Amino acid sequence: LAGSVAAVEITASAVPPEALARAQAEAPGASVRPGGRVVLTCPDEAGAQRALAILVEAKARVHALAPVRQSLEDMLLREVERG
C-alpha cells in the first residue's frame, strides 16, 4: 500500500488574492468554498510545501493539511486496467 497518497489537500481562509493566485500555481485543483475557505489540492508533497509557504508568508489561516489517499478499490481497478 506504499505510495497510496494521490495528492495533498490544504484548507485555509483569509487568503489574500495575490497569495491565492501564487498558491494555485502549485495546486491546479483549487476551489473557494462558501464562507471563503480555500481548498488547494496539490498533486505532490513538494507542491504542497511550496503552497503552504506562500500561505504562511501571506499570513493566511491554515486550517488543515491532509494527504488524499487512494482507496483500495481505486488501486485494484488501476491494476486490473493495466492488465
PDB file of N, CA, C and O in Angstrom:
ATOM      1  N   LEU A   1       0.806  -1.202   0.000  1.00  0.00           N
ATOM      2  CA  LEU A   1       0.000   0.000   0.000  1.00  0.00           C
ATOM      3  C   LEU A   1       0.846   1.261   0.000  1.00  0.00           C
ATOM      4  O   LEU A   1       0.334   2.348   0.097  1.00  0.00           O
ATOM      5  N   ALA A   2       2.140   1.098  -0.092  1.00  0.00           N
ATOM      6  CA  ALA A   2       3.012   2.259  -0.156  1.00  0.00           C
ATOM      7  C   ALA A   2       2.686   3.065  -1.403  1.00  0.00           C
ATOM      8  O   ALA A   2       2.333   2.527  -2.435  1.00  0.00           O
ATOM      9  N   GLY A   3       2.807   4.374  -1.277  1.00  0.00           N
ATOM     10  CA  GLY A   3       2.535   5.227  -2.427  1.00  0.00           C
ATOM     11  C   GLY A   3       1.068   5.465  -2.676  1.00  0.00           C
ATOM     12  O   GLY A   3       0.689   5.826  -3.767  1.00  0.00           O
ATOM     13  N   SER A   4       0.227   5.265  -1.670  1.00  0.00           N
ATOM     14  CA  SER A   4      -1.204   5.430  -1.874  1.00  0.00           C
ATOM     15  C   SER A   4      -1.663   6.870  -1.725  1.00  0.00           C
ATOM     16  O   SER A   4      -2.832   7.151  -1.846  1.00  0.00           O
ATOM     17  N   VAL A   5      -0.746   7.819  -1.468  1.00  0.00           N
ATOM     18  CA  VAL A   5      -1.108   9.226  -1.381  1.00  0.00           C
ATOM     19  C   VAL A   5      -1.223   9.767  -2.799  1.00  0.00           C
ATOM     20  O   VAL A   5      -0.259   9.779  -3.560  1.00  0.00           O
ATOM     21  N   ALA A   6      -2.438  10.183  -3.155  1.00  0.00           N
ATOM     22  CA  ALA A   6      -2.698  10.672  -4.505  1.00  0.00           C
ATOM     23  C   ALA A   6      -2.453  12.168  -4.625  1.00  0.00           C
ATOM     24  O   ALA A   6      -2.148  12.662  -5.703  1.00  0.00           O
ATOM     25  N   ALA A   7      -2.592  12.895  -3.509  1.00  0.00           N
ATOM     26  CA  ALA A   7      -2.438  14.349  -3.507  1.00  0.00           C
ATOM     27  C   ALA A   7      -2.366  14.813  -2.060  1.00  0.00           C
ATOM     28  O   ALA A   7      -2.498  14.003  -1.139  1.00  0.00           O
ATOM     29  N   VAL A   8      -2.167  16.118  -1.883  1.00  0.00           N
ATOM     30  CA  VAL A   8      -2.185  16.721  -0.551  1.00  0.00           C
ATOM     31  C   VAL A   8      -3.148  17.895  -0.608  1.00  0.00           C
ATOM     32  O   VAL A   8      -3.072  18.727  -1.515  1.00  0.00           O
ATOM     33  N   GLU A   9      -4.062  17.945   0.350  1.00  0.00           N
ATOM     34  CA  GLU A   9      -5.082  18.991   0.380  1.00  0.00           C
ATOM     35  C   GLU A   9      -4.797  19.965   1.514  1.00  0.00           C
ATOM     36  O   GLU A   9      -4.553  19.556   2.644  1.00  0.00           O
ATOM     37  N   ILE A  10      -4.828  21.254   1.200  1.00  0.00           N
ATOM     38  CA  ILE A  10      -4.633  22.315   2.184  1.00  0.00           C
ATOM     39  C   ILE A  10      -5.916  23.123   2.258  1.00  0.00           C
ATOM     40  O   ILE A  10      -6.448  23.552   1.232  1.00  0.00           O
ATOM     41  N   THR A  11      -6.422  23.333   3.471  1.00  0.00           N
ATOM     42  CA  THR A  11      -7.603  24.163   3.680  1.00  0.00           C
ATOM     43  C   THR A  11      -7.175  25.411   4.443  1.00  0.00           C
ATOM     44  O   THR A  11      -6.494  25.306   5.468  1.00  0.00           O
ATOM     45  N   ALA A  12      -7.564  26.575   3.941  1.00  0.00           N
ATOM     46  CA  ALA A  12      -7.158  27.836   4.558  1.00  0.00           C
ATOM     47  C   ALA A  12      -8.259  28.880   4.378  1.00  0.00           C
ATOM     48  O   ALA A  12      -9.168  28.717   3.559  1.00  0.00           O
ATOM     49  N   SER A  13      -8.152  29.957   5.157  1.00  0.00           N
ATOM     50  CA  SER A  13      -9.055  31.098   4.989  1.00  0.00           C
ATOM     51  C   SER A  13      -8.240  32.375   5.135  1.00  0.00           C
ATOM     52  O   SER A  13      -7.056  32.335   5.482  1.00  0.00           O
ATOM     53  N   ALA A  14      -8.889  33.508   4.886  1.00  0.00           N
ATOM     54  CA  ALA A  14      -8.227  34.813   4.934  1.00  0.00           C
ATOM     55  C   ALA A  14      -6.993  34.819   4.028  1.00  0.00           C
ATOM     56  O   ALA A  14      -5.933  35.310   4.399  1.00  0.00           O
ATOM     57  N   VAL A  15      -7.164  34.267   2.838  1.00  0.00           N
ATOM     58  CA  VAL A  15      -6.062  34.195   1.871  1.00  0.00           C
ATOM     59  C   VAL A  15      -6.150  35.420   0.955  1.00  0.00           C
ATOM     60  O   VAL A  15      -7.127  35.576   0.224  1.00  0.00           O
ATOM     61  N   PRO A  16      -5.147  36.281   0.981  1.00  0.00           N
ATOM     62  CA  PRO A  16      -5.154  37.426   0.067  1.00  0.00           C
ATOM     63  C   PRO A  16      -5.168  36.958  -1.390  1.00  0.00           C
ATOM     64  O   PRO A  16      -4.565  35.928  -1.722  1.00  0.00           O
ATOM     65  N   PRO A  17      -5.865  37.700  -2.269  1.00  0.00           N
ATOM     66  CA  PRO A  17      -5.984  37.279  -3.670  1.00  0.00           C
ATOM     67  C   PRO A  17      -4.648  37.008  -4.356  1.00  0.00           C
ATOM     68  O   PRO A  17      -4.521  36.038  -5.112  1.00  0.00           O
ATOM     69  N   GLU A  18      -3.638  37.835  -4.101  1.00  0.00           N
ATOM     70  CA  GLU A  18      -2.350  37.622  -4.770  1.00  0.00           C
ATOM     71  C   GLU A  18      -1.677  36.345  -4.280  1.00  0.00           C
ATOM     72  O   GLU A  18      -1.041  35.627  -5.042  1.00  0.00           O
ATOM     73  N   ALA A  19      -1.851  36.023  -2.991  1.00  0.00           N
ATOM     74  CA  ALA A  19      -1.294  34.777  -2.461  1.00  0.00           C
ATOM     75  C   ALA A  19      -2.041  33.576  -3.031  1.00  0.00           C
ATOM     76  O   ALA A  19      -1.437  32.552  -3.347  1.00  0.00           O
ATOM     77  N   LEU A  20      -3.357  33.717  -3.179  1.00  0.00           N
ATOM     78  CA  LEU A  20      -4.143  32.629  -3.762  1.00  0.00           C
ATOM     79  C   LEU A  20      -3.679  32.356  -5.191  1.00  0.00           C
ATOM     80  O   LEU A  20      -3.493  31.203  -5.575  1.00  0.00           O
ATOM     81  N   ALA A  21      -3.463  33.402  -5.957  1.00  0.00           N
ATOM     82  CA  ALA A  21      -3.013  33.227  -7.344  1.00  0.00           C
ATOM     83  C   ALA A  21      -1.663  32.508  -7.386  1.00  0.00           C
ATOM     84  O   ALA A  21      -1.465  31.613  -8.209  1.00  0.00           O
ATOM     85  N   ARG A  22      -0.749  32.864  -6.489  1.00  0.00           N
ATOM     86  CA  ARG A  22       0.564  32.202  -6.448  1.00  0.00           C
ATOM     87  C   ARG A  22       0.433  30.747  -6.008  1.00  0.00           C
ATOM     88  O   ARG A  22       1.091  29.854  -6.558  1.00  0.00           O
ATOM     89  N   ALA A  23      -0.406  30.502  -5.010  1.00  0.00           N
ATOM     90  CA  ALA A  23      -0.569  29.141  -4.500  1.00  0.00           C
ATOM     91  C   ALA A  23      -1.238  28.232  -5.536  1.00  0.00           C
ATOM     92  O   ALA A  23      -0.947  27.041  -5.605  1.00  0.00           O
ATOM     93  N   GLN A  24      -2.123  28.794  -6.339  1.00  0.00           N
ATOM     94  CA  GLN A  24      -2.809  27.995  -7.357  1.00  0.00           C
ATOM     95  C   GLN A  24      -1.843  27.439  -8.398  1.00  0.00           C
ATOM     96  O   GLN A  24      -2.141  26.443  -9.040  1.00  0.00           O
ATOM     97  N   ALA A  25      -0.693  28.053  -8.556  1.00  0.00           N
ATOM     98  CA  ALA A  25       0.307  27.514  -9.479  1.00  0.00           C
ATOM     99  C   ALA A  25       0.805  26.156  -9.000  1.00  0.00           C
ATOM    100  O   ALA A  25       1.223  25.323  -9.797  1.00  0.00           O
ATOM    101  N   GLU A  26       0.751  25.915  -7.696  1.00  0.00           N
ATOM    102  CA  GLU A  26       1.172  24.640  -7.115  1.00  0.00           C
ATOM    103  C   GLU A  26       0.013  23.672  -6.948  1.00  0.00           C
ATOM    104  O   GLU A  26       0.212  22.493  -6.676  1.00  0.00           O
ATOM    105  N   ALA A  27      -1.219  24.191  -7.058  1.00  0.00           N
ATOM    106  CA  ALA A  27      -2.407  23.384  -6.777  1.00  0.00           C
ATOM    107  C   ALA A  27      -3.445  23.578  -7.870  1.00  0.00           C
ATOM    108  O   ALA A  27      -4.343  24.406  -7.747  1.00  0.00           O
ATOM    109  N   PRO A  28      -3.330  22.829  -8.958  1.00  0.00           N
ATOM    110  CA  PRO A  28      -4.277  23.011 -10.056  1.00  0.00           C
ATOM    111  C   PRO A  28      -5.724  22.715  -9.667  1.00  0.00           C
ATOM    112  O   PRO A  28      -6.646  23.202 -10.292  1.00  0.00           O
ATOM    113  N   GLY A  29      -5.925  21.967  -8.584  1.00  0.00           N
ATOM    114  CA  GLY A  29      -7.277  21.653  -8.129  1.00  0.00           C
ATOM    115  C   GLY A  29      -7.700  22.555  -6.997  1.00  0.00           C
ATOM    116  O   GLY A  29      -8.053  22.085  -5.926  1.00  0.00           O
ATOM    117  N   ALA A  30      -7.673  23.878  -7.192  1.00  0.00           N
ATOM    118  CA  ALA A  30      -8.023  24.827  -6.135  1.00  0.00           C
ATOM    119  C   ALA A  30      -9.490  25.227  -6.260  1.00  0.00           C
ATOM    120  O   ALA A  30     -10.019  25.362  -7.360  1.00  0.00           O
ATOM    121  N   SER A  31     -10.131  25.434  -5.112  1.00  0.00           N
ATOM    122  CA  SER A  31     -11.513  25.909  -5.118  1.00  0.00           C
ATOM    123  C   SER A  31     -11.757  26.778  -3.896  1.00  0.00           C
ATOM    124  O   SER A  31     -11.085  26.643  -2.875  1.00  0.00           O
ATOM    125  N   VAL A  32     -12.733  27.685  -4.021  1.00  0.00           N
ATOM    126  CA  VAL A  32     -13.142  28.524  -2.909  1.00  0.00           C
ATOM    127  C   VAL A  32     -14.523  28.046  -2.483  1.00  0.00           C
ATOM    128  O   VAL A  32     -15.443  27.980  -3.296  1.00  0.00           O
ATOM    129  N   ARG A  33     -14.646  27.696  -1.231  1.00  0.00           N
ATOM    130  CA  ARG A  33     -15.903  27.177  -0.687  1.00  0.00           C
ATOM    131  C   ARG A  33     -16.713  28.306  -0.066  1.00  0.00           C
ATOM    132  O   ARG A  33     -16.179  29.376   0.240  1.00  0.00           O
ATOM    133  N   PRO A  34     -18.001  28.061   0.157  1.00  0.00           N
ATOM    134  CA  PRO A  34     -18.813  29.070   0.843  1.00  0.00           C
ATOM    135  C   PRO A  34     -18.176  29.449   2.181  1.00  0.00           C
ATOM    136  O   PRO A  34     -17.609  28.608   2.869  1.00  0.00           O
ATOM    137  N   GLY A  35     -18.246  30.711   2.514  1.00  0.00           N
ATOM    138  CA  GLY A  35     -17.622  31.176   3.744  1.00  0.00           C
ATOM    139  C   GLY A  35     -16.192  31.626   3.536  1.00  0.00           C
ATOM    140  O   GLY A  35     -15.516  32.032   4.472  1.00  0.00           O
ATOM    141  N   GLY A  36     -15.692  31.510   2.300  1.00  0.00           N
ATOM    142  CA  GLY A  36     -14.364  31.991   1.989  1.00  0.00           C
ATOM    143  C   GLY A  36     -13.231  31.015   2.232  1.00  0.00           C
ATOM    144  O   GLY A  36     -12.066  31.360   2.067  1.00  0.00           O
ATOM    145  N   ARG A  37     -13.546  29.791   2.627  1.00  0.00           N
ATOM    146  CA  ARG A  37     -12.467  28.812   2.806  1.00  0.00           C
ATOM    147  C   ARG A  37     -11.937  28.392   1.447  1.00  0.00           C
ATOM    148  O   ARG A  37     -12.694  28.155   0.511  1.00  0.00           O
ATOM    149  N   VAL A  38     -10.632  28.289   1.376  1.00  0.00           N
ATOM    150  CA  VAL A  38      -9.948  27.897   0.149  1.00  0.00           C
ATOM    151  C   VAL A  38      -9.426  26.477   0.347  1.00  0.00           C
ATOM    152  O   VAL A  38      -8.851  26.158   1.381  1.00  0.00           O
ATOM    153  N   VAL A  39      -9.646  25.626  -0.642  1.00  0.00           N
ATOM    154  CA  VAL A  39      -9.110  24.266  -0.620  1.00  0.00           C
ATOM    155  C   VAL A  39      -8.178  24.121  -1.812  1.00  0.00           C
ATOM    156  O   VAL A  39      -8.593  24.291  -2.957  1.00  0.00           O
ATOM    157  N   LEU A  40      -6.916  23.866  -1.510  1.00  0.00           N
ATOM    158  CA  LEU A  40      -5.902  23.676  -2.539  1.00  0.00           C
ATOM    159  C   LEU A  40      -5.535  22.200  -2.582  1.00  0.00           C
ATOM    160  O   LEU A  40      -5.172  21.634  -1.556  1.00  0.00           O
ATOM    161  N   THR A  41      -5.640  21.591  -3.729  1.00  0.00           N
ATOM    162  CA  THR A  41      -5.272  20.191  -3.886  1.00  0.00           C
ATOM    163  C   THR A  41      -3.986  20.130  -4.706  1.00  0.00           C
ATOM    164  O   THR A  41      -3.988  20.403  -5.905  1.00  0.00           O
ATOM    165  N   CYS A  42      -2.906  19.805  -4.032  1.00  0.00           N
ATOM    166  CA  CYS A  42      -1.583  19.752  -4.651  1.00  0.00           C
ATOM    167  C   CYS A  42      -1.291  18.317  -5.084  1.00  0.00           C
ATOM    168  O   CYS A  42      -1.533  17.385  -4.313  1.00  0.00           O
ATOM    169  N   PRO A  43      -0.747  18.110  -6.276  1.00  0.00           N
ATOM    170  CA  PRO A  43      -0.518  16.756  -6.766  1.00  0.00           C
ATOM    171  C   PRO A  43       0.610  16.010  -6.059  1.00  0.00           C
ATOM    172  O   PRO A  43       0.706  14.795  -6.175  1.00  0.00           O
ATOM    173  N   ASP A  44       1.459  16.734  -5.315  1.00  0.00           N
ATOM    174  CA  ASP A  44       2.559  16.055  -4.628  1.00  0.00           C
ATOM    175  C   ASP A  44       2.952  16.848  -3.375  1.00  0.00           C
ATOM    176  O   ASP A  44       2.517  17.977  -3.176  1.00  0.00           O
ATOM    177  N   GLU A  45       3.787  16.231  -2.548  1.00  0.00           N
ATOM    178  CA  GLU A  45       4.191  16.853  -1.291  1.00  0.00           C
ATOM    179  C   GLU A  45       5.055  18.093  -1.508  1.00  0.00           C
ATOM    180  O   GLU A  45       4.955  19.059  -0.752  1.00  0.00           O
ATOM    181  N   ALA A  46       5.894  18.078  -2.525  1.00  0.00           N
ATOM    182  CA  ALA A  46       6.749  19.237  -2.791  1.00  0.00           C
ATOM    183  C   ALA A  46       5.904  20.459  -3.144  1.00  0.00           C
ATOM    184  O   ALA A  46       6.152  21.566  -2.644  1.00  0.00           O
ATOM    185  N   GLY A  47       4.896  20.276  -3.969  1.00  0.00           N
ATOM    186  CA  GLY A  47       3.990  21.370  -4.316  1.00  0.00           C
ATOM    187  C   GLY A  47       3.209  21.856  -3.109  1.00  0.00           C
ATOM    188  O   GLY A  47       2.969  23.053  -2.945  1.00  0.00           O
ATOM    189  N   ALA A  48       2.823  20.926  -2.249  1.00  0.00           N
ATOM    190  CA  ALA A  48       2.104  21.297  -1.031  1.00  0.00           C
ATOM    191  C   ALA A  48       2.988  22.137  -0.123  1.00  0.00           C
ATOM    192  O   ALA A  48       2.536  23.115   0.472  1.00  0.00           O
ATOM    193  N   GLN A  49       4.265  21.783  -0.023  1.00  0.00           N
ATOM    194  CA  GLN A  49       5.195  22.566   0.798  1.00  0.00           C
ATOM    195  C   GLN A  49       5.327  23.990   0.251  1.00  0.00           C
ATOM    196  O   GLN A  49       5.338  24.956   1.016  1.00  0.00           O
ATOM    197  N   ARG A  50       5.426  24.117  -1.066  1.00  0.00           N
ATOM    198  CA  ARG A  50       5.557  25.449  -1.672  1.00  0.00           C
ATOM    199  C   ARG A  50       4.276  26.257  -1.474  1.00  0.00           C
ATOM    200  O   ARG A  50       4.330  27.444  -1.124  1.00  0.00           O
ATOM    201  N   ALA A  51       3.118  25.631  -1.676  1.00  0.00           N
ATOM    202  CA  ALA A  51       1.842  26.328  -1.482  1.00  0.00           C
ATOM    203  C   ALA A  51       1.666  26.735  -0.021  1.00  0.00           C
ATOM    204  O   ALA A  51       1.220  27.850   0.276  1.00  0.00           O
ATOM    205  N   LEU A  52       2.029  25.859   0.901  1.00  0.00           N
ATOM    206  CA  LEU A  52       1.930  26.168   2.322  1.00  0.00           C
ATOM    207  C   LEU A  52       2.819  27.358   2.682  1.00  0.00           C
ATOM    208  O   LEU A  52       2.405  28.256   3.420  1.00  0.00           O
ATOM    209  N   ALA A  53       4.030  27.396   2.151  1.00  0.00           N
ATOM    210  CA  ALA A  53       4.940  28.515   2.414  1.00  0.00           C
ATOM    211  C   ALA A  53       4.342  29.833   1.921  1.00  0.00           C
ATOM    212  O   ALA A  53       4.442  30.861   2.603  1.00  0.00           O
ATOM    213  N   ILE A  54       3.696  29.800   0.778  1.00  0.00           N
ATOM    214  CA  ILE A  54       3.051  31.002   0.233  1.00  0.00           C
ATOM    215  C   ILE A  54       1.948  31.468   1.171  1.00  0.00           C
ATOM    216  O   ILE A  54       1.832  32.662   1.483  1.00  0.00           O
ATOM    217  N   LEU A  55       1.124  30.533   1.648  1.00  0.00           N
ATOM    218  CA  LEU A  55       0.016  30.886   2.546  1.00  0.00           C
ATOM    219  C   LEU A  55       0.517  31.435   3.879  1.00  0.00           C
ATOM    220  O   LEU A  55      -0.004  32.433   4.378  1.00  0.00           O
ATOM    221  N   VAL A  56       1.526  30.811   4.437  1.00  0.00           N
ATOM    222  CA  VAL A  56       2.082  31.264   5.718  1.00  0.00           C
ATOM    223  C   VAL A  56       2.700  32.651   5.564  1.00  0.00           C
ATOM    224  O   VAL A  56       2.492  33.536   6.396  1.00  0.00           O
ATOM    225  N   GLU A  57       3.450  32.847   4.497  1.00  0.00           N
ATOM    226  CA  GLU A  57       4.063  34.151   4.237  1.00  0.00           C
ATOM    227  C   GLU A  57       3.013  35.251   4.128  1.00  0.00           C
ATOM    228  O   GLU A  57       3.227  36.382   4.567  1.00  0.00           O
ATOM    229  N   ALA A  58       1.844  34.917   3.553  1.00  0.00           N
ATOM    230  CA  ALA A  58       0.760  35.888   3.375  1.00  0.00           C
ATOM    231  C   ALA A  58      -0.103  36.026   4.627  1.00  0.00           C
ATOM    232  O   ALA A  58      -1.086  36.760   4.625  1.00  0.00           O
ATOM    233  N   LYS A  59       0.238  35.301   5.683  1.00  0.00           N
ATOM    234  CA  LYS A  59      -0.484  35.332   6.953  1.00  0.00           C
ATOM    235  C   LYS A  59      -1.931  34.828   6.832  1.00  0.00           C
ATOM    236  O   LYS A  59      -2.825  35.276   7.549  1.00  0.00           O
ATOM    237  N   ALA A  60      -2.140  33.893   5.912  1.00  0.00           N
ATOM    238  CA  ALA A  60      -3.445  33.236   5.801  1.00  0.00           C
ATOM    239  C   ALA A  60      -3.619  32.300   6.995  1.00  0.00           C
ATOM    240  O   ALA A  60      -2.643  31.900   7.629  1.00  0.00           O
ATOM    241  N   ARG A  61      -4.852  31.953   7.312  1.00  0.00           N
ATOM    242  CA  ARG A  61      -5.122  30.988   8.386  1.00  0.00           C
ATOM    243  C   ARG A  61      -5.193  29.599   7.763  1.00  0.00           C
ATOM    244  O   ARG A  61      -6.102  29.308   6.990  1.00  0.00           O
ATOM    245  N   VAL A  62      -4.252  28.757   8.111  1.00  0.00           N
ATOM    246  CA  VAL A  62      -4.223  27.389   7.597  1.00  0.00           C
ATOM    247  C   VAL A  62      -4.974  26.510   8.594  1.00  0.00           C
ATOM    248  O   VAL A  62      -4.635  26.462   9.770  1.00  0.00           O
ATOM    249  N   HIS A  63      -6.024  25.836   8.129  1.00  0.00           N
ATOM    250  CA  HIS A  63      -6.863  25.009   8.990  1.00  0.00           C
ATOM    251  C   HIS A  63      -6.490  23.530   8.935  1.00  0.00           C
ATOM    252  O   HIS A  63      -6.634  22.823   9.927  1.00  0.00           O
ATOM    253  N   ALA A  64      -6.042  23.085   7.765  1.00  0.00           N
ATOM    254  CA  ALA A  64      -5.740  21.653   7.637  1.00  0.00           C
ATOM    255  C   ALA A  64      -4.752  21.422   6.504  1.00  0.00           C
ATOM    256  O   ALA A  64      -4.728  22.152   5.515  1.00  0.00           O
ATOM    257  N   LEU A  65      -3.963  20.392   6.694  1.00  0.00           N
ATOM    258  CA  LEU A  65      -3.036  19.895   5.682  1.00  0.00           C
ATOM    259  C   LEU A  65      -3.169  18.378   5.761  1.00  0.00           C
ATOM    260  O   LEU A  65      -2.818  17.783   6.773  1.00  0.00           O
ATOM    261  N   ALA A  66      -3.739  17.764   4.715  1.00  0.00           N
ATOM    262  CA  ALA A  66      -4.048  16.339   4.809  1.00  0.00           C
ATOM    263  C   ALA A  66      -3.739  15.610   3.510  1.00  0.00           C
ATOM    264  O   ALA A  66      -4.010  16.122   2.420  1.00  0.00           O
ATOM    265  N   PRO A  67      -3.188  14.408   3.636  1.00  0.00           N
ATOM    266  CA  PRO A  67      -2.982  13.601   2.427  1.00  0.00           C
ATOM    267  C   PRO A  67      -4.326  13.098   1.895  1.00  0.00           C
ATOM    268  O   PRO A  67      -5.241  12.821   2.674  1.00  0.00           O
ATOM    269  N   VAL A  68      -4.433  13.039   0.592  1.00  0.00           N
ATOM    270  CA  VAL A  68      -5.612  12.455  -0.053  1.00  0.00           C
ATOM    271  C   VAL A  68      -5.167  11.088  -0.536  1.00  0.00           C
ATOM    272  O   VAL A  68      -4.316  10.978  -1.411  1.00  0.00           O
ATOM    273  N   ARG A  69      -5.698  10.074   0.077  1.00  0.00           N
ATOM    274  CA  ARG A  69      -5.259   8.708  -0.235  1.00  0.00           C
ATOM    275  C   ARG A  69      -6.199   8.054  -1.241  1.00  0.00           C
ATOM    276  O   ARG A  69      -7.387   8.312  -1.257  1.00  0.00           O
ATOM    277  N   GLN A  70      -5.603   7.201  -2.045  1.00  0.00           N
ATOM    278  CA  GLN A  70      -6.404   6.388  -2.962  1.00  0.00           C
ATOM    279  C   GLN A  70      -7.065   5.279  -2.151  1.00  0.00           C
ATOM    280  O   GLN A  70      -6.455   4.734  -1.232  1.00  0.00           O
ATOM    281  N   SER A  71      -8.274   4.947  -2.520  1.00  0.00           N
ATOM    282  CA  SER A  71      -8.922   3.832  -1.847  1.00  0.00           C
ATOM    283  C   SER A  71      -8.340   2.523  -2.382  1.00  0.00           C
ATOM    284  O   SER A  71      -7.746   2.474  -3.470  1.00  0.00           O
ATOM    285  N   LEU A  72      -8.496   1.488  -1.623  1.00  0.00           N
ATOM    286  CA  LEU A  72      -8.043   0.172  -2.060  1.00  0.00           C
ATOM    287  C   LEU A  72      -8.738  -0.212  -3.363  1.00  0.00           C
ATOM    288  O   LEU A  72      -8.123  -0.767  -4.277  1.00  0.00           O
ATOM    289  N   GLU A  73     -10.003   0.135  -3.470  1.00  0.00           N
ATOM    290  CA  GLU A  73     -10.753  -0.151  -4.698  1.00  0.00           C
ATOM    291  C   GLU A  73     -10.123   0.563  -5.900  1.00  0.00           C
ATOM    292  O   GLU A  73      -9.948  -0.042  -6.964  1.00  0.00           O
ATOM    293  N   ASP A  74      -9.755   1.846  -5.729  1.00  0.00           N
ATOM    294  CA  ASP A  74      -9.113   2.582  -6.827  1.00  0.00           C
ATOM    295  C   ASP A  74      -7.801   1.934  -7.242  1.00  0.00           C
ATOM    296  O   ASP A  74      -7.502   1.816  -8.428  1.00  0.00           O
ATOM    297  N   MET A  75      -7.011   1.511  -6.254  1.00  0.00           N
ATOM    298  CA  MET A  75      -5.725   0.868  -6.569  1.00  0.00           C
ATOM    299  C   MET A  75      -5.938  -0.451  -7.297  1.00  0.00           C
ATOM    300  O   MET A  75      -5.236  -0.751  -8.265  1.00  0.00           O
ATOM    301  N   LEU A  76      -6.922  -1.238  -6.869  1.00  0.00           N
ATOM    302  CA  LEU A  76      -7.194  -2.521  -7.526  1.00  0.00           C
ATOM    303  C   LEU A  76      -7.691  -2.313  -8.950  1.00  0.00           C
ATOM    304  O   LEU A  76      -7.264  -3.017  -9.869  1.00  0.00           O
ATOM    305  N   LEU A  77      -8.576  -1.341  -9.154  1.00  0.00           N
ATOM    306  CA  LEU A  77      -9.080  -1.061 -10.502  1.00  0.00           C
ATOM    307  C   LEU A  77      -7.945  -0.617 -11.424  1.00  0.00           C
ATOM    308  O   LEU A  77      -7.895  -1.022 -12.590  1.00  0.00           O
ATOM    309  N   ARG A  78      -7.042   0.194 -10.903  1.00  0.00           N
ATOM    310  CA  ARG A  78      -5.903   0.633 -11.714  1.00  0.00           C
ATOM    311  C   ARG A  78      -5.051  -0.552 -12.122  1.00  0.00           C
ATOM    312  O   ARG A  78      -4.607  -0.671 -13.267  1.00  0.00           O
ATOM    313  N   GLU A  79      -4.819  -1.494 -11.213  1.00  0.00           N
ATOM    314  CA  GLU A  79      -4.022  -2.689 -11.520  1.00  0.00           C
ATOM    315  C   GLU A  79      -4.728  -3.563 -12.545  1.00  0.00           C
ATOM    316  O   GLU A  79      -4.092  -4.108 -13.450  1.00  0.00           O
ATOM    317  N   VAL A  80      -6.041  -3.695 -12.431  1.00  0.00           N
ATOM    318  CA  VAL A  80      -6.801  -4.510 -13.384  1.00  0.00           C
ATOM    319  C   VAL A  80      -6.733  -3.881 -14.775  1.00  0.00           C
ATOM    320  O   VAL A  80      -6.569  -4.579 -15.780  1.00  0.00           O
ATOM    321  N   GLU A  81      -6.847  -2.542 -14.824  1.00  0.00           N
ATOM    322  CA  GLU A  81      -6.776  -1.857 -16.112  1.00  0.00           C
ATOM    323  C   GLU A  81      -5.416  -2.012 -16.779  1.00  0.00           C
ATOM    324  O   GLU A  81      -5.300  -2.063 -17.990  1.00  0.00           O
ATOM    325  N   ARG A  82      -4.364  -2.093 -15.963  1.00  0.00           N
ATOM    326  CA  ARG A  82      -3.009  -2.280 -16.500  1.00  0.00           C
ATOM    327  C   ARG A  82      -2.835  -3.667 -17.118  1.00  0.00           C
ATOM    328  O   ARG A  82      -2.008  -3.869 -17.979  1.00  0.00           O
ATOM    329  N   GLY A  83      -3.629  -4.607 -16.620  1.00  0.00           N
ATOM    330  CA  GLY A  83      -3.556  -5.949 -17.178  1.00  0.00           C
ATOM    331  C   GLY A  83      -2.751  -6.862 -16.420  1.00  0.00           C
ATOM    332  O   GLY A  83      -1.859  -7.318 -16.091  1.00  0.00           O
TER     333      GLY A  83
END
